[in-house]
Coordinates of C-alpha atoms in Angstrom, one line a residue:
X1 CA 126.9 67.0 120.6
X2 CA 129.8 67.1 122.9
X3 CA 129.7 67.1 126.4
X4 CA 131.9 70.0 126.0
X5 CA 129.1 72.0 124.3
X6 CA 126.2 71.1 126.8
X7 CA 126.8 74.3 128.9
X8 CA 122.8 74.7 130.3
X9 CA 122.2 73.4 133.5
X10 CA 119.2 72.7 135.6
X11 CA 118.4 76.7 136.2
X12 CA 119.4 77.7 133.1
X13 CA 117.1 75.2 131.3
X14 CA 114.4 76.6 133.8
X15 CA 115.2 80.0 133.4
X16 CA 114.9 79.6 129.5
X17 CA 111.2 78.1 129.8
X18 CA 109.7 80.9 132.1
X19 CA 111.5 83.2 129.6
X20 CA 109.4 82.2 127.1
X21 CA 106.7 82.2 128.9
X22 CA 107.0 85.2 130.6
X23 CA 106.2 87.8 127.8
X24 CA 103.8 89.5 125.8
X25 CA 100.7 87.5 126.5
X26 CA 100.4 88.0 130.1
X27 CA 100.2 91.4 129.9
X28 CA 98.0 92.1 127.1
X29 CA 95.4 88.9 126.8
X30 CA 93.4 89.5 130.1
X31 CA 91.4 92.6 129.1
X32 CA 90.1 90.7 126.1
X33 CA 89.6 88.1 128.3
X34 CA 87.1 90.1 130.5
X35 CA 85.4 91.2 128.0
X36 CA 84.6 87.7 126.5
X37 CA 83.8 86.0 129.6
X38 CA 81.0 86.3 132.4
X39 CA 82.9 87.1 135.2
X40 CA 86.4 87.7 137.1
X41 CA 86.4 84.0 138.4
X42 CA 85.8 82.2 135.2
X43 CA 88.4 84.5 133.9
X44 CA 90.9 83.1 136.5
X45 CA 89.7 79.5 136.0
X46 CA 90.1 79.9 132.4
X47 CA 93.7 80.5 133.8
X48 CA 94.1 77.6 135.4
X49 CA 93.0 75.4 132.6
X50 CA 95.6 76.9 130.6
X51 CA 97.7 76.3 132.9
X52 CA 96.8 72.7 133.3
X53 CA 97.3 71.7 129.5
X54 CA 100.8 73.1 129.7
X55 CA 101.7 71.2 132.1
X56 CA 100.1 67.9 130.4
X57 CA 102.0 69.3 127.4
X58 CA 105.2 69.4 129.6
X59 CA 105.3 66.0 131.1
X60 CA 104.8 64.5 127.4
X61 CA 107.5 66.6 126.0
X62 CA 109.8 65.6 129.3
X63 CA 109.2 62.0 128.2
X64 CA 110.2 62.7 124.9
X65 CA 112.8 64.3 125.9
X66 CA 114.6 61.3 128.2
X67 CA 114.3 59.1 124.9
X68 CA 115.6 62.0 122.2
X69 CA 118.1 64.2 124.5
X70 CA 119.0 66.6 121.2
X71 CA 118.2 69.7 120.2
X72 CA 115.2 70.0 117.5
X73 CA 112.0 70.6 119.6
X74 CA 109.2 69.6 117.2
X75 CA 111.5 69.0 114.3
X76 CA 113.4 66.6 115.9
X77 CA 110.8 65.0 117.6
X78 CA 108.0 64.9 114.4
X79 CA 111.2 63.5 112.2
X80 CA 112.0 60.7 115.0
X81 CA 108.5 59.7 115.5
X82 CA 106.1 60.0 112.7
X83 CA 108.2 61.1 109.4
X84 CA 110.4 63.0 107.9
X85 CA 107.6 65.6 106.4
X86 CA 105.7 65.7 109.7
X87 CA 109.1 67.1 111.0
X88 CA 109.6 69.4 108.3
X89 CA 106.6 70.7 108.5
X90 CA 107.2 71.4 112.5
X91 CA 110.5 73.0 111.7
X92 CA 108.3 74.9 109.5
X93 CA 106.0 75.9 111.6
X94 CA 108.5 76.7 114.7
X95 CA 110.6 79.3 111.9
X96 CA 107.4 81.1 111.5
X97 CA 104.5 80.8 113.9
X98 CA 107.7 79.1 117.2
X99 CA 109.5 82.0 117.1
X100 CA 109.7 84.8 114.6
X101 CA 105.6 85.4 115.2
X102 CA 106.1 85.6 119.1
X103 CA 109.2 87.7 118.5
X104 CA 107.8 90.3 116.7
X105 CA 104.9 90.7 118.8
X106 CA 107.1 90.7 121.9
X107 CA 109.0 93.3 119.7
X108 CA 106.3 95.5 118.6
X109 CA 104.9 95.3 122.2
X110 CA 107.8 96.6 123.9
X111 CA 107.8 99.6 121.7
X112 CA 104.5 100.2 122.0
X113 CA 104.7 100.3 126.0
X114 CA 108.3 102.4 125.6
X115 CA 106.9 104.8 122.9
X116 CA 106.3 107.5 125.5
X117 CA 110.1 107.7 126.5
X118 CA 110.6 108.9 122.7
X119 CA 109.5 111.6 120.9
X120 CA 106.5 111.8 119.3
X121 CA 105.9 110.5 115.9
X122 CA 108.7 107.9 117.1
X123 CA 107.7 104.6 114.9
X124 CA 107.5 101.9 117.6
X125 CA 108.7 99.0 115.2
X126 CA 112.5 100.6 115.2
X127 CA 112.1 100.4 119.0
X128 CA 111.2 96.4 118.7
X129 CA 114.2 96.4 115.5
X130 CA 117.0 97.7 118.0
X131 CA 116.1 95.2 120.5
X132 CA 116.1 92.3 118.1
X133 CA 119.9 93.5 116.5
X134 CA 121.0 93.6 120.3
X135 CA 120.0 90.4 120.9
X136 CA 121.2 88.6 117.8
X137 CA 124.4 90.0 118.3
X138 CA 124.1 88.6 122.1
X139 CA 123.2 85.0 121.0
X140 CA 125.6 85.1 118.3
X141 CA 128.8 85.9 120.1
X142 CA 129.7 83.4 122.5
X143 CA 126.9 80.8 123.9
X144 CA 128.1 81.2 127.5
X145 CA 127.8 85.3 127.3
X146 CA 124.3 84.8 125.9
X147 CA 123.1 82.1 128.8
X148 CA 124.5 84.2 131.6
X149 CA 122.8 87.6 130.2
X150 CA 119.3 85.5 129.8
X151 CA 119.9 84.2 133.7
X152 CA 120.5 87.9 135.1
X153 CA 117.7 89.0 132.9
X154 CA 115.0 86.6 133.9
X155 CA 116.2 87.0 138.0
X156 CA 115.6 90.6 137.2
X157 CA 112.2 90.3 135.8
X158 CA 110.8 88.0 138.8
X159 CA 112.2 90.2 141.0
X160 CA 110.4 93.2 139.6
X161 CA 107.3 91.0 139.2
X162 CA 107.0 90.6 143.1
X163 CA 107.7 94.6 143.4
X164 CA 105.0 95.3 141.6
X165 CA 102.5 92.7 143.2
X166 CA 103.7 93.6 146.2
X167 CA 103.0 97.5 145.9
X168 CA 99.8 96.6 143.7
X169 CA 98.5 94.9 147.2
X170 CA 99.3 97.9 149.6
X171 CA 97.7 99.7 147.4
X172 CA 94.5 97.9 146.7
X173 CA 94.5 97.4 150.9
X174 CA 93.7 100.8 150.8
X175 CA 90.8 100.5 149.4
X176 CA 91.4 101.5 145.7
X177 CA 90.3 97.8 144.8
X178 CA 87.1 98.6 143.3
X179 CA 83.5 97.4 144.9
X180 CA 83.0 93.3 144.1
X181 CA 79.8 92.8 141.7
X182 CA 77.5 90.3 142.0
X183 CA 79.3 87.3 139.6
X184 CA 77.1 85.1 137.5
X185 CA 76.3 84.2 133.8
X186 CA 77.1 81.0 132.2
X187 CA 79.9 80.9 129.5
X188 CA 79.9 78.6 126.1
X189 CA 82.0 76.1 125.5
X190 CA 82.9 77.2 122.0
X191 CA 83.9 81.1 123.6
X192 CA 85.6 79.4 126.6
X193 CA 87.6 77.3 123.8
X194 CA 88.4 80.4 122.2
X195 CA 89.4 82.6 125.4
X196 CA 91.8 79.8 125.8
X197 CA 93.6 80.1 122.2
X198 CA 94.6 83.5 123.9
X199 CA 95.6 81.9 127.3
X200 CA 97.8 79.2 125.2
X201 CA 99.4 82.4 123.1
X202 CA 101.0 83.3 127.0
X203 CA 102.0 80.3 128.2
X204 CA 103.6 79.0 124.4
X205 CA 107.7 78.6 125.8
X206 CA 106.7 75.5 128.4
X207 CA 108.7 73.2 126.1
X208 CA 111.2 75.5 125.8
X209 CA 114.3 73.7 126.8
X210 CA 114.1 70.9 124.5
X211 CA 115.1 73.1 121.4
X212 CA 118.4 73.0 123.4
X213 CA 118.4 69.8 124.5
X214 CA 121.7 69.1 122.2
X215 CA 123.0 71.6 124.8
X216 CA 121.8 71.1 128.3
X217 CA 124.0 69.1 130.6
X218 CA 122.4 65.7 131.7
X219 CA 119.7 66.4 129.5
X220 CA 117.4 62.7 130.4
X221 CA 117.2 64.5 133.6
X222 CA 117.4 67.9 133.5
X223 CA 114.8 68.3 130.8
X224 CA 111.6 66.4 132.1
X225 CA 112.2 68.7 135.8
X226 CA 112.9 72.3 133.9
X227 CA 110.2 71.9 131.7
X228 CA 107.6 71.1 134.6
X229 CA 109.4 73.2 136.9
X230 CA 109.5 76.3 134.8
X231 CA 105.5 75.9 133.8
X232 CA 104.3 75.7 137.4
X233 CA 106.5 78.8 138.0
X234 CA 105.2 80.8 135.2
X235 CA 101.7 79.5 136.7
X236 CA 101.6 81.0 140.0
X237 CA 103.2 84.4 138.6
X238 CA 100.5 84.3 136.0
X239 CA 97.3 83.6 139.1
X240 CA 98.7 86.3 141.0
X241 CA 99.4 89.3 138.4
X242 CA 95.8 88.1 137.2
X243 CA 94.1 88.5 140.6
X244 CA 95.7 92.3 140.4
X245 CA 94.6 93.4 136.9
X246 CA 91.2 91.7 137.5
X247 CA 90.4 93.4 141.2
X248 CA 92.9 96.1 140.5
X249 CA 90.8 98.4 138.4
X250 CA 86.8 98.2 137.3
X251 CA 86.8 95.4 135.0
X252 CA 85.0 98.2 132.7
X253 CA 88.2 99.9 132.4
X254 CA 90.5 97.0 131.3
X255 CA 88.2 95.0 128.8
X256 CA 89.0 95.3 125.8
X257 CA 92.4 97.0 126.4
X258 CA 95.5 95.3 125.6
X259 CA 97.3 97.4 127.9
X260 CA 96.0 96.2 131.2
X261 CA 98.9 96.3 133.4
X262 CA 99.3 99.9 132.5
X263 CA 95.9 100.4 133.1
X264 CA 95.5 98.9 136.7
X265 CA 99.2 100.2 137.5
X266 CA 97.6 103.8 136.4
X267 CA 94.7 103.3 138.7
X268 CA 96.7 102.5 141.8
X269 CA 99.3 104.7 141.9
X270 CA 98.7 107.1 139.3
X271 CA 100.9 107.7 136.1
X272 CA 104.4 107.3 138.3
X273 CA 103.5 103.6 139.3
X274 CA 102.4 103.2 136.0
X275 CA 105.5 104.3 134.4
X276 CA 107.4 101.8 137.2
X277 CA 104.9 99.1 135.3
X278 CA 105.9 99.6 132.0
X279 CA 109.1 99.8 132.5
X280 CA 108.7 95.9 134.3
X281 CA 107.0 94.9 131.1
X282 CA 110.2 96.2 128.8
X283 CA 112.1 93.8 130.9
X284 CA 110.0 91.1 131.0
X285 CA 109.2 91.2 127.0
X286 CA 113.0 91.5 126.6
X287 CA 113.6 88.6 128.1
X288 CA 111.1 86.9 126.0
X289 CA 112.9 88.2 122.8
X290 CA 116.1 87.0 124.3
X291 CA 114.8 83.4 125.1
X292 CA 113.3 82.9 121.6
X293 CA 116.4 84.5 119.4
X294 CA 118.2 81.9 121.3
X295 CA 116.0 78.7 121.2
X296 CA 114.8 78.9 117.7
X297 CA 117.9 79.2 116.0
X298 CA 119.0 76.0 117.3
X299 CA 115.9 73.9 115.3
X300 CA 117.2 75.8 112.2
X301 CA 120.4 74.6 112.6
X302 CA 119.2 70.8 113.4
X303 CA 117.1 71.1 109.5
X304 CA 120.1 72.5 107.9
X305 CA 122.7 69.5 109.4
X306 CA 120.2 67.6 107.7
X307 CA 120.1 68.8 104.9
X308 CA 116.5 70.1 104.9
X309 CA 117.7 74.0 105.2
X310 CA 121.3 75.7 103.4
X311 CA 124.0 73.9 104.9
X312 CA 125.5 77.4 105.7
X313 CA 122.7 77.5 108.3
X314 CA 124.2 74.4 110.2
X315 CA 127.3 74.4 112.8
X316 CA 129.1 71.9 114.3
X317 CA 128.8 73.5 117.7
X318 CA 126.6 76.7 119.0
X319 CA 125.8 79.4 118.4
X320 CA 124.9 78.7 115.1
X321 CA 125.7 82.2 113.7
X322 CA 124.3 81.8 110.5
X323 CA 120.6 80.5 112.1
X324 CA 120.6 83.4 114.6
X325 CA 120.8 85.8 111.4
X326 CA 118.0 83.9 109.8
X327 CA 115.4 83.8 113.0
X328 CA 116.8 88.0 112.7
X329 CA 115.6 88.3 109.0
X330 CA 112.1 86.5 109.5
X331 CA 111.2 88.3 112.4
X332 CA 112.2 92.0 111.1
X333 CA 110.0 90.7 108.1
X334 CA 106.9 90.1 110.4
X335 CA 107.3 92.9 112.1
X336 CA 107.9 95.7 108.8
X337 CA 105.5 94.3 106.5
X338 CA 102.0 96.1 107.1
X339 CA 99.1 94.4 108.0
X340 CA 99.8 91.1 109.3
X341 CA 97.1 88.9 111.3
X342 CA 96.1 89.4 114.6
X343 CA 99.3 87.2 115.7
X344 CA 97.9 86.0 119.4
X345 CA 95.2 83.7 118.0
X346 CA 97.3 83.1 115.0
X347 CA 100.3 81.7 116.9
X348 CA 97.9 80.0 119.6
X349 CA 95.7 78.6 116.9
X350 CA 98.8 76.7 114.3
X351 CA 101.2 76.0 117.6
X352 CA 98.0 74.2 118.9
X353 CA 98.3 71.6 116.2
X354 CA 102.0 71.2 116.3
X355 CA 102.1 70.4 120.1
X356 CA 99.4 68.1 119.6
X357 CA 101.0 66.1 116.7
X358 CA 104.1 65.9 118.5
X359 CA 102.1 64.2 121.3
X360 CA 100.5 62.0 118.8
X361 CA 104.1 60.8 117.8
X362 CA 105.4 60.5 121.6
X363 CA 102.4 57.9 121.6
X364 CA 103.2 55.8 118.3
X365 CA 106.7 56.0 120.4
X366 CA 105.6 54.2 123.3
X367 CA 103.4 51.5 121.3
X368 CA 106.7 50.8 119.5
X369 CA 109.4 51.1 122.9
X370 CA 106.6 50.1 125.7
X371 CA 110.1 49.7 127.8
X372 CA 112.5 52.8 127.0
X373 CA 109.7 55.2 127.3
X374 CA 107.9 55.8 130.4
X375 CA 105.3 58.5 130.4
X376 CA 103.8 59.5 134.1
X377 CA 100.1 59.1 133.8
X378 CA 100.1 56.8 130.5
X379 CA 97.5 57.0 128.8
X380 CA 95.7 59.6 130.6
X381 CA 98.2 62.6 130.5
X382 CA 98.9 62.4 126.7
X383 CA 95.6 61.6 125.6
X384 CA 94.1 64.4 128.2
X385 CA 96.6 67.0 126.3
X386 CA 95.7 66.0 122.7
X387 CA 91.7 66.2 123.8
X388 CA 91.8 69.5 125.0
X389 CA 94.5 70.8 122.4
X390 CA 91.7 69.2 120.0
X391 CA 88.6 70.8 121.3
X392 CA 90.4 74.5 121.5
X393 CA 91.7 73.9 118.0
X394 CA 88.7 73.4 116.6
X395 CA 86.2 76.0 118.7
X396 CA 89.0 78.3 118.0
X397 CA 89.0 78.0 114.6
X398 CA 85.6 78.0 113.9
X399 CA 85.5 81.4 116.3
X400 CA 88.5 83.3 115.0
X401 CA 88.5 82.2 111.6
X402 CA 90.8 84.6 110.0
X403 CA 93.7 83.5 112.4
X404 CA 92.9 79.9 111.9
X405 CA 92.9 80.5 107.5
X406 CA 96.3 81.6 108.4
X407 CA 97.1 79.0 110.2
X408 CA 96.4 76.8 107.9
X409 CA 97.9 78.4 105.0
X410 CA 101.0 78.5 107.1
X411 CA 101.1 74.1 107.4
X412 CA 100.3 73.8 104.1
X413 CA 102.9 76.3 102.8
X414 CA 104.8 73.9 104.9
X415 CA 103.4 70.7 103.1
X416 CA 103.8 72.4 99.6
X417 CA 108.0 72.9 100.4
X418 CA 108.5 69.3 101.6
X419 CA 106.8 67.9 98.4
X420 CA 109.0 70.1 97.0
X421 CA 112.0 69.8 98.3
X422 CA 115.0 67.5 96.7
X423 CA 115.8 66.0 99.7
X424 CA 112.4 64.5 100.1
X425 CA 112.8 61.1 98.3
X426 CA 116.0 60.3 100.0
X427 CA 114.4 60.9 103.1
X428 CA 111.2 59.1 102.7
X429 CA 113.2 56.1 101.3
X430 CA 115.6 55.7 104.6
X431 CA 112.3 55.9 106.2
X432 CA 110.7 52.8 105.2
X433 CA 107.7 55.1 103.0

């Protein structure tokens, strides 16, 4: 990649992670979380832990980054590190479970908090189906259009998000916040593991920026600080909208509910603060589809150049037209065909093992380069991210065990295509296998 082509600076690359963030798990994963576990303050803490192993995640990613500046995210990385399948299969799982997965929920989510400015009877998925042809057609226009739409975007969404902590707080000063319980109960390790599968489902998008890393300007430094910067931002939003939909309402009358912001919002202020809410959560979750309809084409595009996908797919400088479309026709699939699995534990769950293996090859990479790769808190930091990745993985998949079949089917769908595919032998040849 040119330097001509790496348009994204600092903010941008920041802007781009807390995009991704900043979506559909936030709002809807608390109320389930509530109901799973003992009290408000393990709820928060479970939070925090969340929060932690992103950021772990994040500083391995930033020191991958420094050494592999291109655009790829897991593809990239796997292909550099491990082999050639390991990335293929990551490219595979980033098509499906990266991006179109998150986009469709964020898709059908939007419509479903929308549906009451339609008529009724309106089907919700052509609400999440006009906001994923907008965007395409965003992305796929002109690279600097789409960046500077996702910055105004993203401002706009923060800013709304301090409105509405802000007005939530007058409002629970005067003494709607409901009357504190005694706390207490102890919680299991296997359904803490598991309340954090949906915890990882909202903060998925912390290594955003490396999927355009082929396009970020200074990218060995500008990738390590967006990435860390953007997930302790998404962080402290995420602590303090908790601390209002936990001691905003009864926790009776969020658990369970996917709508808790609604919920709280309605509780407040009544139904015109909670109409002020969801509109705040349209925004936000369009920024999310934004952010991933322009980061995942970008991996597609990286597998096609080399050879792994169509070569129509590929481009010699973004957008990669041709990739947007793709991420378009996977996610419209996911989001028409009836029936698909609960997608929050099913994207937590397989992303989970991708993040992890990534980390797995950042380490081969530093046993190989001790000297060109310098990791902050070796060994601790990446061996600290693939333990608790682990230990989630495998509570959650003993826990939620229709997501986690999924999941699985998914990787070795992906295995199945590499062994498959004719490009395989040359590939495993150049790589010493």
């Amino acid at each position: 990649m040119t330097e001509s082509h790496r348009r994204i600076g600092f903010y941008g690359a920041v802007f781009l992670v807390v995009a991704n963030m900043l979506g559909t798990g936030i709002f809807t994963s608390t109320g389930f979380l509530i109901a799973d576990l003992p009290s408000r303050s393990v709820v928060l803490i479970a939070w925090v832990v969340g929060g932690v192993i992103a950021l772990l995640g994040a500083i391995c990613y930033g020191a991958l980054a420094k050494r592999l500046p291109e655009s790829g995210g897991e593809y990239f990385f796997l292909s550099r590190t491990i082999h050639p399948a390991a990335g293929y299969v990551g490219g595979w799982i980033s098509l499906l479970v990266g991006f179109s997965a998150p986009i469709a929920a964020a898709a059908l989510a939007l419509g479903a908090y929308t549906s009451a400015w339609f008529p009724e009877g309106w089907d919700v998925r052509w609400t999440g189906t006009a906001a994923l042809l907008v965007f395409t057609g965003v992305h796929a226009i002109d690279v600097r259009r789409g960046i500077s739409a996702q910055n105004v975007i993203v401002v706009l969404k923060i800013v709304l998000i301090f409105v509405f902590v802000a007005m939530a707080a007058g409002k629970m000063d005067r003494s709607s916040m409901p009357t504190p319980t005694p706390e207490g109960g102890s919680v299991s390790a296997g359904v803490f593991a598991v309340s954090l599968v949906w915890i990882s489902f909202a903060f998925s998008g912390w290594n955003a920026a490396v999927y355009v890393g082929g396009e970020v300007r200074d990218p060995e430094r500008t990738l390590p600080r967006a990435m860390i910067v953007g997930t302790l931002v998404v962080l402290a939003l995420y602590l303090v909208l908790n601390v209002v939909f936990l001691y905003g309402a009864p926790a009776e009358a969020i658990a369970g509910k996917p709508e808790v912001a609604r919920i709280v919002a309605e509780h407040l202020g009544g139904k015109g603060f909670a109409d002020f809410t969801s509109g705040l959560i349209a925004v936000a979750l369009l920024t999310s589809i934004s952010a991933m309809m322009m980061a995942g084409p970008r991996v597609y595009a990286r597998m096609a150049a080399d050879g792994y996908l169509p070569a129509f797919i590929a481009s010699d400088r973004p957008p990669a037209r041709n990739a947007v479309l793709l991420q378009l026709v996977v996610a419209l699939i996911m989001i028409w065909v009836p029936d698909f699995p609960d997608l929050a534990k099913y994207i937590g769950f397989t992303l989970g093992i991708g993040t992890a293996l990534t980390v797995v090859g950042l380490i081969r990479l530093k046993m190989r380069e001790p000297d060109k790769i310098h990791i902050p808190g070796w060994p601790w930091v990446p061996v600290l991210f693939i333990g608790f990745v682990g230990w989630v993985t495998v509570f959650g998949a003993l826990r939620a065990k229709e997501a986690s079949l999924w999941g699985a089917l998914t990787i070795l769908l992906g295995v199945v295509a590499w062994r498959l595919h004719p490009s395989r032998r040359d590939a495993e040849t150049q790589s010493g296998e």
